[in-house]
């Protein structure tokens, strides 16, 4: 793959062929052949159906197919439609806020009661919240689109300018591919479409994106005379030896493939899956709105009862007005604004930590995660092999075996045409001399024992590259011994053993018995169970010759030993695992690899794997049994995509908020089934599209950084809800209790709206709070019952303080019958409310006892208290219905505030 290319520069405009005037291309040439159907066809049949050949398509024919596939719509109209959708969708998303309806109803009630200023303020608050949410949604959408398209690139395509011209390789954008195109594949390329292999030389494919298995597989091209294959189950298509499906990576070798189908018609795009029903944010919003609705109905009912009692007592109260005032007093009107500000700030911190939310609410969903499911490869490990074992036929350490294997890889790289290097060769060339073979005095053979006729000065003669059928590779060496050559054979343990008749024994050899074969097979299997990938090395000394060697010469070999490799652990994964544990996040390793490989990765990182649950065991468990198993198990090995998704759904059904980190197509069902999907930046497009968070930095450390930023936002949002609801509940309880002796409304609707607006604006500073990790972890998961207890507990304390204030104001106001006395009462309670709410802003934050007050919160609390003291004396006091407070009120207010401070600290200490 090359970098991005400009479509205008790489797509010339030759005349379309005369056949184009006849109409559209046949359906198979337009939409391609499904991979499942192509798997049953021979090479010539596939070429014939796509009307193509090994020399590629003529340029005009390819453009005709591309034009026929795209919508017949002028580019200007398509651009206008895209811009309209870009502008409309964020606006509609920003409107999806159930709380906005509550604000609209309150504004209508306030206007009906004549509180025009209060209604206008409520409407303005709702509009401000929508605007802030719209800005944040657009910003998040732009970042998500940038993350989604960042993996686009180009592909090398074989095209002919005319039907008779010679083919030429060109770089084209992936989106310009059409069925019938012929593409070149090289190491490092991402397979851009479903391909039918026409030619392959040592081609090795990483299909972990489709199957979850990190071990590369080999691919070969079908010959012209090969018979059609038998029908293959859809789920087994990634195993077909002649297909390269979109989403895989080329790890070694080269190939030429015929495009069968392009997105969205590839096998990768053809597996619809069911996602989660509601996100954690949606569930929290519905739960909080439901709590407010239930409390509002309760308050309305109590208010009407109190109003009815007042009428019986011959007090002329407007019952609807009193009920509306109490409902407004309970409602945090500026909640949409606070939510938008906190989530927008959290999204910005998320981007700075190395992650991008694909929607605004993703920061909330990530912050509530308490179970994280991850794959092993690329998360706990580097997906890079490292030599970890070199043993002779007796199982004892032998570093010479490793050096011979590295020599094999070096010769293969030098003489291969093209150079053929797989993951084992990369590891041997990089670290082939670094393994510790043991103490020189432990009886292991030294270098001199394995200099095999001067191999230190050996030169390569010939290479027989790896073949997926033989499952081994051979290099021919010429050493210091004249007239002799040495065959070095390296490959799968069973394949090499089958070709061996001798066993290396010190400097000589002895016959290989059936008992030796069994012992060596068990030895290799034991290393595999410990997470190593094992290959075998053998040799054969032969007379020198000039004619080429053939695979048939790989017989009567002498086994030299075994070499084992491990997937190198990511150094940052260990600290990240410790951090997840401290944050209270349970880790589940869900991998398509074998149990031994997963256990080895856990041990390398100091993680206790416990009892590994294989995928075969999951199908035997019902959901209840799986839920019990998932509570204690850490590692789930050899699981398929459906099993991953089922595990995630069972965990969610158990009350957990589940995040899933995955990068392949095999992870898409689990990503969609989780509460929040997390995908690396270089994941396949299907995984990125299914994820709610895309990591722009690699490794598990990026997840922990993003989780920390998200939890800070969730904690601050929860702090706002707890403090705001507690104060509002206190106001409502005080108003209901005041109905026993007040012949007027304790506070007018407009006054309550102004008071709540001042308090909520001050609470915007909570978006800048920095809760400690312990506080963030403890409060990340929404607890509606805990929120209710907190609001009722501290609300009752606030109500007691308000009632004390009422008693003091009654004494200062005399009979409380005159309008002046009522205005004084309203001003006094308004002032006391804002001053005590300023204290709650400081003292009810999580961890307030052991954390200094951040400067923004301290300034906001001071401004809130100042507003409470100043507004009754301001020019707008008369418009708000306030009267200037007498000097005798302020000493009383100071005593009330001091008592509230003591009570608040004591209550907070008792509640922990």
mmCIF file of C-alpha atoms in Angstrom, residues 372 374 379-380 570-585 587 605 607 661 698-705 707 773:
data_model
loop_
_atom_site.group_PDB
_atom_site.id
_atom_site.type_symbol
_atom_site.label_atom_id
_atom_site.label_comp_id
_atom_site.label_asym_id
_atom_site.label_seq_id
_atom_site.Cartn_x
_atom_site.Cartn_y
_atom_site.Cartn_z
ATOM 1 C CA UNK A 372 -13.184 -4.422 30.226
ATOM 2 C CA UNK A 374 -9.687 -7.248 25.626
ATOM 3 C CA UNK A 379 -3.112 -5.382 23.563
ATOM 4 C CA UNK A 380 -1.151 -7.389 26.105
ATOM 5 C CA UNK A 570 3.935 -4.981 25.820
ATOM 6 C CA UNK A 571 5.999 -3.311 28.587
ATOM 7 C CA UNK A 572 3.261 -0.745 29.162
ATOM 8 C CA UNK A 573 0.593 -3.422 29.619
ATOM 9 C CA UNK A 574 1.730 -4.446 33.124
ATOM 10 C CA UNK A 575 1.365 -0.959 34.680
ATOM 11 C CA UNK A 576 -1.882 -0.516 32.761
ATOM 12 C CA UNK A 577 -3.259 -3.736 34.277
ATOM 13 C CA UNK A 578 -2.300 -2.537 37.763
ATOM 14 C CA UNK A 579 -4.050 0.757 37.123
ATOM 15 C CA UNK A 580 -7.207 -0.965 35.930
ATOM 16 C CA UNK A 581 -7.206 -3.068 39.103
ATOM 17 C CA UNK A 582 -6.803 0.018 41.314
ATOM 18 C CA UNK A 583 -9.628 1.710 39.434
ATOM 19 C CA UNK A 584 -11.953 -1.201 40.127
ATOM 20 C CA UNK A 585 -12.168 -2.408 36.515
ATOM 21 C CA UNK A 587 -10.319 -7.434 33.103
ATOM 22 C CA UNK A 605 2.723 -9.568 32.758
ATOM 23 C CA UNK A 607 -1.435 -11.503 35.826
ATOM 24 C CA UNK A 661 -11.432 -3.521 23.031
ATOM 25 C CA UNK A 698 -1.357 2.248 20.788
ATOM 26 C CA UNK A 699 -1.538 -0.205 23.667
ATOM 27 C CA UNK A 700 -3.572 -0.812 26.773
ATOM 28 C CA UNK A 701 -2.018 2.275 28.375
ATOM 29 C CA UNK A 702 -4.053 4.419 25.984
ATOM 30 C CA UNK A 703 -7.222 2.758 27.289
ATOM 31 C CA UNK A 704 -6.349 3.504 30.911
ATOM 32 C CA UNK A 705 -5.568 7.127 30.053
ATOM 33 C CA UNK A 707 -10.711 5.778 31.037
ATOM 34 C CA UNK A 773 -8.599 8.380 41.260
#
